[in-house]
Each structure stands twice: as C-alpha cells, then as structure tokens.
XYZ file of C-alpha atoms in Angstrom:
687
model
C 2.642 -9.849 -1.053
C 1.750 -13.527 -1.003
C -0.257 -14.991 1.552
C 2.488 -16.958 3.344
C 4.979 -14.322 3.480
C 4.088 -13.751 7.139
C 4.120 -15.671 9.987
C 2.947 -15.346 13.674
C 6.373 -16.885 15.245
C 7.175 -14.253 18.485
C 10.776 -13.061 17.261
C 12.176 -13.221 21.017
C 11.355 -16.734 21.791
C 12.212 -18.404 18.183
C 14.819 -18.039 15.775
C 13.995 -18.347 12.102
C 15.261 -20.768 9.762
C 17.087 -19.910 7.258
C 15.042 -20.744 4.281
C 11.035 -20.796 3.761
C 9.410 -23.650 4.250
C 7.943 -25.574 0.758
C 4.978 -25.140 0.413
C 2.151 -27.679 1.147
C 1.712 -30.384 -1.014
C -1.562 -29.203 -3.051
C -2.264 -26.074 -2.052
C -2.757 -23.557 -5.359
C -2.570 -20.008 -4.541
C -4.935 -18.056 -6.914
C -3.849 -15.546 -8.740
C -5.081 -11.501 -7.914
C -3.414 -9.827 -10.966
C -6.050 -10.280 -13.803
C -9.030 -9.518 -11.565
C -10.517 -5.913 -11.126
C -10.131 -5.272 -7.228
C -12.913 -2.462 -6.139
C -12.278 -1.317 -2.480
C -13.507 0.485 0.243
C -11.859 -0.836 3.296
C -12.602 -3.669 4.684
C -15.161 -4.232 2.115
C -13.992 -5.815 -1.549
C -15.670 -6.569 -4.743
C -13.458 -9.035 -6.668
C -14.340 -9.596 -10.403
C -12.897 -10.301 -13.743
C -12.950 -8.361 -16.856
C -16.010 -10.580 -17.652
C -18.593 -9.216 -14.859
C -20.332 -12.531 -14.026
C -19.066 -13.927 -10.237
C -19.074 -17.450 -10.816
C -17.838 -18.407 -7.484
C -14.625 -19.613 -9.436
C -11.329 -18.220 -8.156
C -11.133 -14.783 -5.612
C -14.602 -13.574 -7.432
C -17.438 -11.945 -4.742
C -17.708 -9.743 -2.041
C -16.097 -9.634 0.730
C -16.357 -7.885 4.246
C -13.914 -8.317 6.978
C -11.751 -10.905 5.093
C -15.265 -13.041 5.078
C -16.669 -13.424 1.344
C -20.587 -12.346 1.579
C -21.268 -13.076 -1.751
C -19.485 -15.901 -4.025
C -21.641 -16.525 -7.277
C -24.054 -13.221 -9.235
C -24.895 -14.834 -12.797
C -26.931 -12.839 -14.821
C -29.305 -14.437 -17.840
C -31.235 -12.721 -20.108
C -34.088 -14.789 -21.645
C -32.095 -18.234 -20.901
C -29.046 -17.170 -22.225
C -25.393 -15.369 -20.296
C -24.994 -12.051 -22.178
C -22.130 -11.713 -24.122
C -19.356 -9.789 -22.416
C -18.257 -6.683 -23.986
C -15.538 -4.366 -20.827
C -14.930 -4.419 -17.790
C -13.054 -1.438 -16.223
C -12.611 0.491 -12.737
C -14.286 3.628 -12.845
C -12.502 4.229 -9.241
C -11.157 2.676 -6.147
C -14.409 1.236 -5.177
C -16.330 0.827 -8.426
C -16.388 -1.302 -11.563
C -18.175 -1.199 -14.638
C -19.197 -3.980 -17.072
C -20.795 -4.074 -20.402
C -22.408 -6.655 -22.200
C -24.592 -7.437 -24.891
C -27.939 -9.687 -24.804
C -29.258 -11.905 -27.851
C -32.961 -11.995 -28.172
C -35.611 -11.790 -30.566
C -35.479 -8.089 -30.532
C -32.324 -8.800 -32.870
C -33.026 -7.932 -36.606
C -29.058 -8.720 -37.584
C -25.786 -9.073 -36.399
C -26.079 -5.778 -33.688
C -27.695 -6.552 -30.496
C -30.524 -4.513 -29.747
C -30.266 -5.328 -25.919
C -27.521 -4.273 -23.749
C -26.239 -4.696 -20.070
C -24.830 -2.274 -17.829
C -23.604 -3.359 -14.362
C -22.119 -1.077 -11.667
C -20.477 -3.047 -8.663
C -19.322 -1.653 -5.683
C -16.991 -2.453 -3.182
C -19.605 -1.168 -0.345
C -22.169 -4.425 -1.215
C -24.172 -2.769 -3.975
C -24.735 -3.474 -7.563
C -26.740 -1.851 -9.956
C -27.771 -3.878 -13.457
C -29.367 -1.961 -16.026
C -30.822 -3.880 -18.845
C -30.844 -1.347 -21.737
C -33.154 -1.567 -25.151
C -32.235 -0.040 -28.739
C -35.364 -2.145 -30.522
C -37.762 -0.020 -32.106
C -40.723 -1.756 -30.437
C -41.414 -3.079 -26.572
C -38.981 -6.305 -25.722
C -40.559 -8.898 -23.206
C -37.755 -10.981 -21.340
C -37.129 -12.652 -18.651
C -33.958 -12.151 -16.424
C -32.305 -14.289 -14.142
C -29.819 -13.845 -11.367
C -28.504 -17.399 -9.887
C -26.817 -16.244 -6.363
C -24.404 -18.475 -3.895
C -21.877 -17.962 -1.392
C -19.691 -19.884 0.904
C -19.265 -17.698 3.582
C -15.592 -18.885 3.547
C -12.653 -16.936 4.618
C -10.365 -14.908 2.114
C -7.141 -17.146 3.744
C -9.215 -20.517 3.007
C -10.080 -19.038 -0.732
C -6.476 -18.080 -1.884
C -5.793 -21.263 -1.277
C -8.508 -23.052 -2.696
C -10.175 -24.462 -0.085
C -13.550 -22.459 0.454
C -15.742 -25.193 0.700
C -19.232 -25.941 -0.878
C -21.796 -23.177 -1.373
C -24.476 -23.198 1.475
C -28.396 -23.708 1.099
C -30.355 -20.295 0.807
C -33.569 -19.588 2.138
C -35.592 -16.589 1.199
C -35.652 -13.351 3.128
C -37.995 -10.175 2.360
C -37.098 -9.649 -1.318
C -34.041 -11.703 -1.755
C -32.230 -14.621 0.004
C -30.278 -15.353 2.831
C -27.104 -18.242 3.962
C -26.515 -19.069 7.063
C -23.437 -20.367 8.879
C -21.677 -20.310 12.421
C -20.098 -16.800 11.936
C -23.042 -14.834 10.484
C -25.508 -14.411 8.276
C -24.936 -13.387 3.929
C -28.238 -11.546 3.042
C -29.103 -10.236 -0.819
C -32.109 -7.698 -0.960
C -33.224 -7.101 -4.416
C -35.360 -3.338 -5.341
C -37.737 -4.232 -7.213
C -38.714 -7.409 -5.441
C -38.679 -10.463 -7.906
C -41.317 -11.540 -9.311
C -40.464 -15.033 -8.377
C -37.877 -16.472 -5.903
C -36.284 -20.226 -5.333
C -34.489 -20.450 -2.360
C -33.321 -24.434 -3.777
C -31.879 -23.105 -6.749
C -30.618 -19.607 -5.525
C -32.875 -17.853 -8.257
C -34.518 -14.928 -8.314
C -36.273 -13.964 -11.613
C -37.918 -10.634 -13.287
C -40.169 -10.774 -16.265
C -38.724 -7.398 -17.638
C -40.608 -5.176 -20.233
C -38.645 -2.990 -22.324
C -40.338 0.231 -24.061
C -38.633 1.250 -27.411
C -35.292 3.009 -26.030
C -36.281 2.256 -22.599
C -34.329 0.552 -19.812
C -34.747 -1.260 -16.843
C -32.475 -1.573 -12.828
C -32.046 -4.077 -10.352
C -30.067 -2.903 -7.383
C -28.689 -5.316 -5.427
C -27.746 -4.825 -1.706
C -25.185 -7.557 -0.360
C -24.607 -7.534 3.478
C -23.361 -9.597 6.097
C -24.796 -10.027 9.722
C -22.362 -11.195 12.169
C -23.813 -13.589 15.043
C -23.417 -12.979 18.799
C -19.956 -12.903 19.957
C -18.254 -12.844 16.550
C -15.793 -10.353 16.589
C -16.510 -7.358 14.537
C -14.721 -6.006 11.661
C -12.484 -2.675 11.586
C -15.251 0.165 10.871
C -15.236 1.350 6.858
C -15.469 4.372 5.950
C -19.102 6.018 5.310
C -20.576 5.372 1.779
C -20.484 8.798 1.442
C -17.018 8.778 1.599
C -16.692 6.390 -1.303
C -14.845 7.250 -4.486
C -16.997 9.826 -6.310
C -17.542 12.552 -3.962
C -14.600 14.345 -2.072
C -14.647 12.887 1.498
C -15.619 15.498 4.294
C -13.164 17.526 6.448
C -13.959 15.148 9.324
C -13.153 11.952 7.585
C -10.467 12.612 5.078
C -6.830 13.178 6.995
C -5.593 14.683 3.861
C -7.226 17.203 1.139
C -7.723 16.711 -2.581
C -4.290 17.502 -3.931
C -3.401 18.073 -7.402
C -0.524 17.788 -9.864
C -0.042 20.027 -13.111
C 2.934 18.557 -15.431
C 4.157 18.974 -19.173
C 4.398 14.919 -18.307
C 0.161 14.461 -18.040
C 0.478 11.260 -16.453
C 1.692 12.692 -13.350
C -1.590 13.956 -12.697
C -3.114 10.837 -13.568
C -0.668 8.698 -11.216
C -1.492 11.261 -8.179
C -5.284 11.195 -8.485
C -5.220 7.379 -8.788
C -2.980 6.905 -5.914
C -4.776 9.203 -3.498
C -7.997 7.456 -4.393
C -6.500 4.043 -4.008
C -5.254 5.537 -0.353
C -8.791 6.867 0.510
C -10.638 3.306 -0.429
C -8.023 2.078 2.072
C -8.398 3.948 4.896
C -9.740 1.858 8.029
C -10.888 3.624 11.478
C -9.445 2.051 14.777
C -12.097 0.166 16.317
C -11.156 2.005 19.672
C -11.031 5.342 18.809
C -12.759 5.746 15.465
C -11.426 9.139 15.204
C -7.995 7.738 14.623
C -7.637 6.738 10.944
C -5.096 4.185 9.746
C -4.197 2.738 6.245
C -4.840 -0.894 5.462
C -1.940 -2.699 3.997
C -2.853 -3.787 0.342
C -5.675 -5.997 -0.781
C -7.047 -8.826 -1.554
C -4.388 -10.237 0.982
C -3.802 -7.757 3.979
C -6.687 -5.562 4.207
C -5.706 -4.753 7.582
C -3.107 -2.569 10.072
C 0.298 -4.072 9.108
C 2.363 -1.894 11.420
C 5.433 -1.131 9.522
C 3.622 -0.828 5.863
C 1.029 1.784 7.853
C 3.606 3.514 9.619
C 5.875 4.094 5.890
C 2.918 5.348 4.315
C 1.807 7.708 6.771
C 5.286 8.726 6.871
C 5.531 9.106 3.039
C 2.028 11.306 3.240
C 3.199 13.761 5.705
C 3.416 16.577 2.328
C -0.350 16.225 2.448
C -0.840 16.467 6.145
C -0.301 15.321 9.867
C -3.406 13.400 10.586
C -3.016 10.163 8.977
C -0.001 10.022 10.780
C -1.454 10.809 14.010
C -4.175 8.434 14.023
C -1.805 5.291 13.117
C 0.984 6.522 15.563
C -2.121 6.603 18.271
C -3.387 3.394 17.099
C -0.152 1.627 17.208
C 0.580 2.886 20.626
C -2.136 1.073 21.607
C -0.675 -2.046 21.075
C 3.270 -1.392 22.476
C 4.208 -3.917 24.516
C 4.900 -2.290 28.208
C 5.325 -5.321 30.279
C 9.071 -5.962 31.553
C 11.660 -8.296 30.044
C 13.605 -7.359 26.723
C 10.796 -7.018 24.678
C 9.700 -3.777 26.562
C 8.886 -0.667 24.370
C 8.478 -2.959 21.320
C 5.731 -2.613 18.973
C 4.204 -6.395 18.097
C 4.340 -7.567 14.549
C 4.932 -10.947 12.274
C 8.217 -12.246 10.603
C 8.381 -11.303 6.934
C 10.402 -13.680 4.235
C 13.697 -11.584 3.388
C 14.288 -13.799 0.605
C 16.635 -16.532 -0.585
C 19.997 -15.220 1.118
C 18.592 -14.487 4.600
C 16.441 -15.642 7.513
C 12.922 -13.854 7.788
C 12.964 -10.124 9.285
C 10.164 -9.161 12.278
C 7.930 -5.981 10.892
C 7.648 -5.222 14.769
C 11.147 -4.067 15.152
C 10.947 -2.106 11.931
C 7.535 -0.555 13.285
C 9.239 0.117 16.616
C 12.094 1.757 14.867
C 9.927 4.180 12.708
C 7.881 4.881 15.530
C 9.915 7.898 16.694
C 11.338 8.689 13.540
C 7.632 9.641 11.643
C 6.645 11.391 14.730
C 9.672 13.768 14.918
C 9.026 13.974 11.433
C 5.578 15.047 11.657
C 6.417 17.468 14.213
C 8.641 18.935 11.142
C 5.448 19.324 9.518
C 3.462 20.980 11.623
C 2.436 18.319 14.168
C 0.697 20.091 17.094
C 2.349 19.876 20.446
C -0.819 18.706 22.229
C -1.091 15.742 19.517
C 2.546 14.931 20.532
C 3.171 15.018 23.734
C 1.174 12.041 24.696
C 2.507 10.111 22.306
C 6.093 11.098 23.702
C 5.944 8.293 26.498
C 5.288 5.518 23.234
C 8.375 6.831 21.576
C 10.493 6.742 24.634
C 9.497 3.578 25.266
C 10.397 2.517 21.747
C 14.029 4.187 22.362
C 14.680 2.385 25.511
C 13.513 -0.547 23.368
C 16.649 0.472 20.982
C 19.111 1.273 23.333
C 18.609 -2.335 25.146
C 18.405 -4.208 21.835
C 21.998 -2.459 20.780
C 23.930 -3.313 23.623
C 26.060 -5.767 22.284
C 28.445 -4.419 20.107
C 26.107 -1.687 19.557
C 24.271 -2.960 16.852
C 20.878 -3.834 16.552
C 19.865 -7.706 16.015
C 16.417 -9.004 13.883
C 14.522 -11.072 14.606
C 15.959 -12.260 18.189
C 18.714 -11.041 20.046
C 21.234 -13.124 18.706
C 19.930 -13.141 15.361
C 21.920 -11.572 12.257
C 22.570 -7.517 11.876
C 21.038 -6.249 8.837
C 22.324 -3.219 7.054
C 19.098 -1.648 6.994
C 17.808 -2.170 10.441
C 21.141 -0.095 11.485
C 19.863 2.345 8.819
C 16.471 2.368 10.501
C 18.197 2.567 14.103
C 20.352 5.003 13.091
C 17.771 7.072 11.814
C 15.054 6.575 15.031
C 18.451 7.552 17.178
C 18.674 11.042 15.433
C 15.311 12.018 14.847
C 14.512 10.666 18.392
C 17.403 12.509 19.879
C 15.618 16.197 18.522
C 12.311 14.956 20.056
C 13.406 14.479 23.437
C 15.617 17.748 23.446
C 12.474 20.015 22.306
C 10.116 18.670 24.817
C 12.889 18.907 27.541
C 12.933 14.870 28.081
C 16.257 13.291 29.113
C 18.466 10.463 26.749
C 18.872 12.826 23.423
C 22.502 13.460 24.435
C 23.102 9.718 25.030
C 21.376 8.561 21.577
C 23.160 11.350 19.550
C 26.668 9.831 20.789
C 25.633 6.350 20.237
C 24.445 7.506 16.561
C 27.930 8.802 16.157
C 29.667 5.612 17.504
C 27.354 3.328 14.974
C 28.445 5.485 12.149
C 31.925 5.150 12.663
C 31.745 1.236 13.325
C 29.314 0.586 10.735
C 31.390 2.394 7.647
C 34.424 -0.155 8.965
C 32.453 -3.180 9.850
C 29.613 -3.182 6.938
C 31.713 -1.704 3.769
C 33.158 -4.633 1.752
C 36.008 -3.267 -0.520
C 36.096 -4.956 -3.849
C 37.810 -3.541 -7.378
C 34.691 -2.325 -8.508
C 34.725 0.289 -5.666
C 32.892 -1.622 -2.979
C 29.745 -2.164 -1.371
C 27.565 -2.517 1.897
C 27.056 -5.606 3.294
C 23.506 -6.684 3.452
C 24.377 -8.811 6.849
C 26.338 -9.781 9.312
C 26.281 -13.020 11.378
C 26.469 -13.569 14.839
C 30.400 -14.895 14.145
C 31.394 -11.798 12.601
C 30.598 -13.553 8.351
C 29.499 -10.871 6.033
C 26.765 -11.766 3.170
C 28.023 -9.218 0.333
C 24.665 -9.761 -2.109
C 23.724 -6.513 -3.588
C 19.717 -5.599 -3.129
C 17.478 -3.126 -2.533
C 17.445 -2.628 1.254
C 20.524 -0.489 0.546
C 18.334 2.484 0.340
C 17.514 2.758 3.663
C 21.449 3.673 4.427
C 20.515 6.858 2.226
C 17.370 7.430 3.382
C 18.036 9.186 6.873
C 14.932 11.718 7.307
C 14.819 15.489 8.187
C 16.686 17.126 10.745
C 17.799 20.124 12.322
C 16.329 23.069 10.208
C 15.129 20.759 7.641
C 18.603 19.680 6.407
C 19.238 15.901 5.541
C 21.217 14.036 8.527
C 24.226 12.497 8.211
C 23.737 9.111 6.748
C 25.690 5.922 7.814
C 28.205 6.021 4.719
C 30.557 8.444 4.148
C 30.779 10.787 0.838
C 32.853 8.440 -1.304
C 30.505 5.322 0.152
C 27.624 6.854 -0.616
C 28.736 7.836 -3.972
C 29.569 4.373 -4.860
C 25.931 3.179 -3.319
C 24.079 5.850 -5.659
C 26.109 4.201 -8.876
C 25.332 0.598 -7.938
C 21.597 1.458 -7.139
C 21.551 3.404 -11.282
C 23.540 0.299 -12.585
C 21.728 -1.766 -14.513
C 22.072 -4.783 -12.136
C 19.757 -3.036 -9.844
C 17.698 -0.509 -12.307
C 15.293 -2.561 -14.296
C 14.385 0.392 -16.239
C 10.981 -0.077 -15.033
C 12.293 0.359 -11.168
C 14.614 -0.647 -8.597
C 15.161 -4.488 -8.361
C 14.942 -6.176 -4.934
C 18.125 -8.015 -5.529
C 20.947 -7.440 -8.177
C 20.581 -9.670 -11.490
C 24.307 -10.417 -10.747
C 23.550 -12.186 -7.416
C 23.108 -16.480 -7.287
C 19.028 -16.928 -6.980
C 17.971 -13.795 -8.733
C 14.362 -14.437 -10.066
C 12.514 -11.601 -11.428
C 9.037 -12.364 -9.887
C 10.912 -12.964 -6.302
C 9.290 -10.358 -4.147
C 12.908 -10.004 -2.153
C 15.080 -11.547 -4.810
C 14.412 -9.888 -7.921
C 10.856 -8.018 -8.205
C 10.478 -4.508 -8.413
C 9.252 -3.283 -5.198
C 7.360 -0.081 -5.633
C 7.981 1.574 -2.506
C 11.686 1.050 -2.321
C 11.780 2.447 -5.768
C 10.249 5.455 -4.248
C 12.739 5.590 -1.249
C 15.342 5.562 -3.734
C 14.316 8.372 -5.983
C 14.048 10.605 -3.104
C 16.959 9.512 -1.219
C 19.403 9.786 -4.044
C 17.837 13.220 -5.601
C 18.206 14.489 -1.744
C 21.924 13.476 -1.669
C 22.258 15.054 -4.973
C 22.480 12.129 -7.665
C 19.593 13.494 -9.761
C 20.815 11.244 -12.618
C 20.166 7.815 -10.598
C 17.088 9.265 -9.375
C 15.828 10.725 -12.555
C 16.036 7.228 -14.243
C 14.512 5.339 -11.519
C 11.686 7.851 -11.439
C 10.891 7.741 -15.449
C 10.980 4.018 -14.954
C 8.772 3.590 -12.611
C 5.962 6.577 -14.292
C 6.632 3.887 -17.172
C 5.509 1.271 -15.111
C 2.865 2.798 -13.561
C 1.544 3.885 -16.861
C 1.577 0.022 -18.008
C -0.416 -0.826 -14.675
C -3.127 1.825 -15.349
C -1.724 4.246 -12.936
C -2.619 1.808 -9.848
C 1.038 0.539 -9.107
C 1.262 -2.554 -7.320
C 3.420 -3.407 -4.553
C 5.971 -5.584 -6.254
C 6.015 -6.990 -10.043
C 8.633 -8.583 -12.165
C 10.916 -6.755 -14.595
C 13.709 -7.943 -16.944
C 16.073 -5.129 -17.985
C 14.141 -2.637 -19.883
C 14.174 -2.933 -23.968
C 12.378 -1.928 -26.718
C 8.886 -3.280 -26.443
C 9.579 -4.953 -23.318
C 7.186 -4.011 -20.318
C 6.667 -4.974 -17.013
C 4.784 -7.965 -15.748
C 2.272 -8.421 -13.012
C 3.211 -10.523 -9.920
C 0.377 -12.797 -9.501
C 0.040 -12.724 -5.731
C 0.748 -8.793 -5.287
C -1.157 -6.695 -3.573
C -3.125 -4.279 -5.805
C -3.966 -1.388 -4.418
C -1.452 -1.614 -1.755
C -1.048 1.470 0.858
C 2.961 1.700 0.452
C 2.806 1.369 -3.670
C 0.170 4.234 -3.451
C 2.205 5.973 -0.941
C 5.480 5.527 -3.099
C 3.530 7.000 -6.242
C 2.897 10.315 -4.198
C 6.566 9.944 -2.518
C 8.089 9.378 -6.502
C 6.222 12.618 -7.874
C 7.035 14.584 -4.618
C 10.602 14.214 -4.756
C 10.453 16.561 -7.706
C 9.745 19.428 -5.456
C 12.459 18.705 -2.566
C 10.071 20.315 0.141
C 11.697 20.382 3.310
C 9.549 21.687 6.261
C 11.001 22.713 9.754
C 7.568 24.219 11.261
C 8.340 24.591 14.736
C 11.679 26.577 13.769
C 9.299 28.811 11.378
C 10.845 27.885 8.133
C 9.806 25.897 4.882
C 12.646 25.147 2.257
C 12.229 23.690 -1.816
C 14.843 21.978 -3.138
C 13.988 20.721 -6.293
C 15.695 18.462 -8.706
C 17.539 20.730 -10.898
C 17.395 19.027 -13.828
C 13.505 18.518 -13.842
C 12.912 15.584 -15.279
C 9.730 15.467 -16.122
C 9.518 19.154 -16.929
C 7.575 21.961 -15.396
C 5.253 20.863 -12.417
C 2.901 22.558 -10.225
C 1.909 20.796 -6.409
C -1.648 22.000 -5.149
C -3.401 21.098 -1.947
C -0.130 19.980 0.078
C -0.010 20.722 3.804
C 2.343 22.217 5.665
C 1.088 23.144 9.377
C -2.385 21.840 8.383
C -2.237 25.073 6.009
C -2.559 24.895 2.005
C 0.663 24.652 0.310
C 1.357 25.010 -3.484
C 4.644 24.909 -4.939
C 5.787 25.444 -8.671
C 9.091 24.163 -10.366
C 9.997 25.753 -13.674
C 11.293 23.704 -16.835
C 15.109 24.763 -15.577
C 14.852 23.207 -12.041
C 13.673 26.514 -10.256
C 11.204 26.290 -7.370
C 8.792 28.864 -6.476
C 6.203 28.497 -3.055
C 3.336 29.963 -4.456
C 1.065 29.280 -1.345
C 2.129 28.893 2.231
C 1.481 29.503 5.907
C 1.547 32.711 7.159
C 4.751 33.280 9.731
C 6.746 30.619 7.505
C 10.203 31.886 6.213
C 10.729 30.729 3.034
C 13.627 29.244 1.217
C 15.095 27.820 -1.680
C-alpha cells in the first residue's frame, strides 16, 4: 500500500473527509515494483537488478526504517563491471553477477567476473573470479555513502545529502543525531579515503583463482534513541530452517499435479519467516510485519488477518499476535474502552476512510475462538479472555444505535464488511464465552440473529439482475450500491459448532447471487478478484481500493466460496491467482493491476504495493489450503476434511500442517476425495 494510505487521526474525534487529500505539489513517490527487496525484518536491502547501490530511489541497506548505507559502487581497474544478472536467492538474499573488462581479456570473452551476494541482515560478499590463464593484478574500489535518512522521507524523494565519512577501523563511519552507520571490510582495505568514502584493494588473482571481500553494515543508536523491534537471529535467515524455539510453524510442503503449488507455498513461507518480528516487551511473542518496504512494523488488522489465515500451520503465531495487541488495547473509560488502536485507511473513491483499529477489535475475539478450534491450549486462552471480553463489550456499545456498527466514528457510515466482521465476532465470541463459563454469550447470539434479519432487508438492494448487497449505508439511511470485493466478508463467517461454518449474514438466495457476482467478469479479472467492479464509475485497474486485485481478498473469496459450495467460482479465482503468482515469481504482491484476461495478457505490478506483504504471503497459503477444506474442532475431539470435489489443480498432498500443535497431513485425489494421512491421536476423523 502507498505510504500515504494511512493517517493517525483518532476515529472517535474527527470524521474523515469523503475524498482523499490531493498529493502535495512536488512529491514524487519512489516506485517499488522493479527492485529486489531482501527482508529480515526489521532489516531490508533494496537493490535494482544491476547490483550497484547508487543512492538513487529506494536503494540501500535499512534497519528499523532508517537507511544505513545508500551507496556501494564497485569499480575494477577503474571501470564499473557490466551487469549480467540479478535475482533473489530467498526472502533475505539476492545474487548479482557482472563481467569486468580487464587487460586479461584476449577477445570478446570476459576473463574476470564478479559475484555479489547481498543479505538483508547487513552483509554483502563480493567475490572476484578470474578465468585467465595467467595471474591478474587489478585494483578494486568501493565508493560508499549514506544519508541515514528515514524511509518515509526517501519514499517521497526527500532524503537529503550524503553525510561526511570518517575512518573507522577497517572501514568507514557516518554520524547523525539519530545514530551512526558503520561499514567494516574483511580483509581490511589497503587504502581508505574518508573524504571520498573510498575503500581500495590491490587484488592479485592466480589463474582460475578468486578473492572475496566481505562487508558488514550496521547501525548504532545514539543514547535516547528508540530501539527497533527485535529481528530474528542470523541463524534464522532464509536458508537453514528456523529452530523450534524461534519458528511459529514448521516447514510445510505441498506435492501437487501442478508443480507451481509447491513453489508458491515454499516462497510464501520463506517470505513469512522473513517478516517475523519479536515484541520488544515480550520477545517470546512473535508477529508479522505488515509488509515491505513501506510498513515493516505491526499493523493490527493485517497482522491479525495473516495470523488467522496461518492457523493450519500452528497456533503460536496467532497467540503471540493476540498477546502483543492485547497489551495495546484501550482500557480507560469512555466510548473507546476495549478498542484496539489503529490508523485510518483509504477505502476508495466512493466511501470515506475506514479504521483499521475497528477491524482489529472485531477480529480479536474471532481469531482467539478459531485458534481454540485449531488447538490453542486453554492455558494460553485464559489470559487473553479479558481482552476478548473488552472487544465484545466495545462491540455491544458501538452497536447500540440501530444494531449496526459504524466505522470509523460513532455517527459514521455503516459498511457491509464491518457488519460481517461484527457478526462473526459475536458468533465466535459467544462460543468462546460459553466454553469458559463467562457471561454474555447468549446476548451476543441474540444480537447476531437480529443483525442477520435486519441486514438481509436493509442492505440487500433488489434489481433486475438479481440484486446485490449495498456497500455502505449512511446515517440518513441512503445506500451506496457500488459492487466491490469487500462483499466477500459476507461469506467469510468462520468456524463454529463442531467445525460447521456459521450462518452468514445473507440468506441462501442472496448468497447464490453474490457468488455469481464474484465469479462474473466485472469482478473476476481472470487474474484474481478486482476491488471494484469494472461497471462502477471511478474504476481504475491500479486503484488499491477502486479496481486493483488484492491478494488477500481473492484468497478470502476462494476459501469462502469453496466452503459454501460454489466451487466453479472458487476454482476460477484460484487458477487466476496462481497464474498471477507465477508472473510475479511466486512472491504475490499485496495488490496488482489487471485488465480482463485475454490471450497474451498479464497482470501488471503496482508501483506502490508492498512485496512481500504479510496478508499476501498468507493469502497464498489460504488459496492452496482451500483445496483441502480442513475443519478442526480440537475441544470436541474432531477434525474433518471437506475438499473441493472438482480438484481444480489435480491431486495434492499437504504435509507439515498442525492441528493441536501436532503434525497433520492430508491428501486429495484427482477425484476430489480427501484422506487424512497423519493426525494427532485421539481426534475423530471425518470427511
């Protein structure tokens, strides 16, 4: 998402404007779609495919949102090597190959090549290799520089000038009030010029030999500076698997007739590992950063959505995310009591911004209830129950007037997706309260039932084509009828009552009509679900809420449609999203543009999209696991598998999943038949 998509305006104090403010004159946002981004949150390394860091655009090493090194330009024998290839080796590493023109060349064939392996943890290995038949002697120079600028300033081209360097051991140092950037080299350079930011070596390469220079880039905070969230240890970087104490889920695998399935799952899990952050208050609690490069931090609604989606891989991530957010919950007196803080989010051209804090507040009890179904221990749930009860108290208080939940202010608009989220929170929250003998469950169920009856009359707009849900109702009762992807929330109601999907806000006829609309060409682009129908005014294929395909909403639609029995529509969206993932190198961005799919067409990258993003990487997992339809109820001692009977991607096997924190594996045949191959002892299996 664009760095301007959020604002910190308190939702209870000032109603938002109906249209986004125009961009400030002279502000040009740096594109992020054509760069290679290595991630080991909260550290990043952003490069172009050329490999050289020139200080232009977003290039550089970052830590905690600050650029530690912006320029790292290599010259061999006074010339820059010719770039040949740059590609990702994993979520946290990139490799660049270049050819150097030297006197060792005997013709058009280069005798000297350079390999640079750049890691998000702040290391770079530069290896110069010679294929010459005689020794080669050549000077190697590295020109280094930095501005120690914040990512927000860099994003709009306001990073400032480079800082003067000073010699620091076997490298250089740059100082600013916010901290010091330090680069050290191994082996130490033969010559160092601080005024030019230059390190120089005289390399001697034997026939067929090589020399390697290793750079270590670090940021030292000054006294009083706020520490960044703790990253995973270097041993947890992509490559070797995370140890059991650090990883919230195991290494899962997929084997499928469509070989792309396993590649997408592995890439997505790699990205998710790279986005993990520890809570500085309680380092044992991990959560996902929202996405890079713009939001490498906790975003309550998105981090909760991703944790919910990843419950089939285990409950530890959900528990850590819930505990972290519970510590931020507003507990003072007033109308905001029980709400989780969050920023405003642009909701498109037709409606005012929404509040991510309200979404997170409604997600909290639902995620806790579903985590219990997947096997979260009572000892982990009980400390979180007071926070969940406060969320439900806020829900009951916010819904007093007319029974609907406004967003973002008490007299604000009534959004269809907010009512769906509130309905899900009430249903799942009531089960949670009953299970632990807490009062209020029956009241919530009665409220949810009344909401269903009112919603089906107030929010359904009949027309000649069969009708559609209103996207929003205003305080004066008028309805906005534009068709958008947020309507998928009406189908995504979650698990309750022994693994059965809860009753949705729509009746059977309305659900069937919504499924038809979601599967129609105005929303199904052939590459995923558009955020706004092509028939609506203001449609823009690049609009992040007005037409762009959003990976998370596509995955939600696939899972919900498949669970509701509309497999044709679900399969179409699933195949389109998988094809789009292949175009993007199996690293799905949070959003992308797509005209209606035709022969030879392809989805287009959005220049401001986060990639990787937590909800997009988790969405890839949700897309694939929708094939299996796993429905656990660990407290009741059951787990069912209800796969898509059409088996749209052929036979598939998932291993390394978790139910009750024990291994779980399932196989789906080409005929759509499911078979549990591994499950915890004591669980009754069902199909």
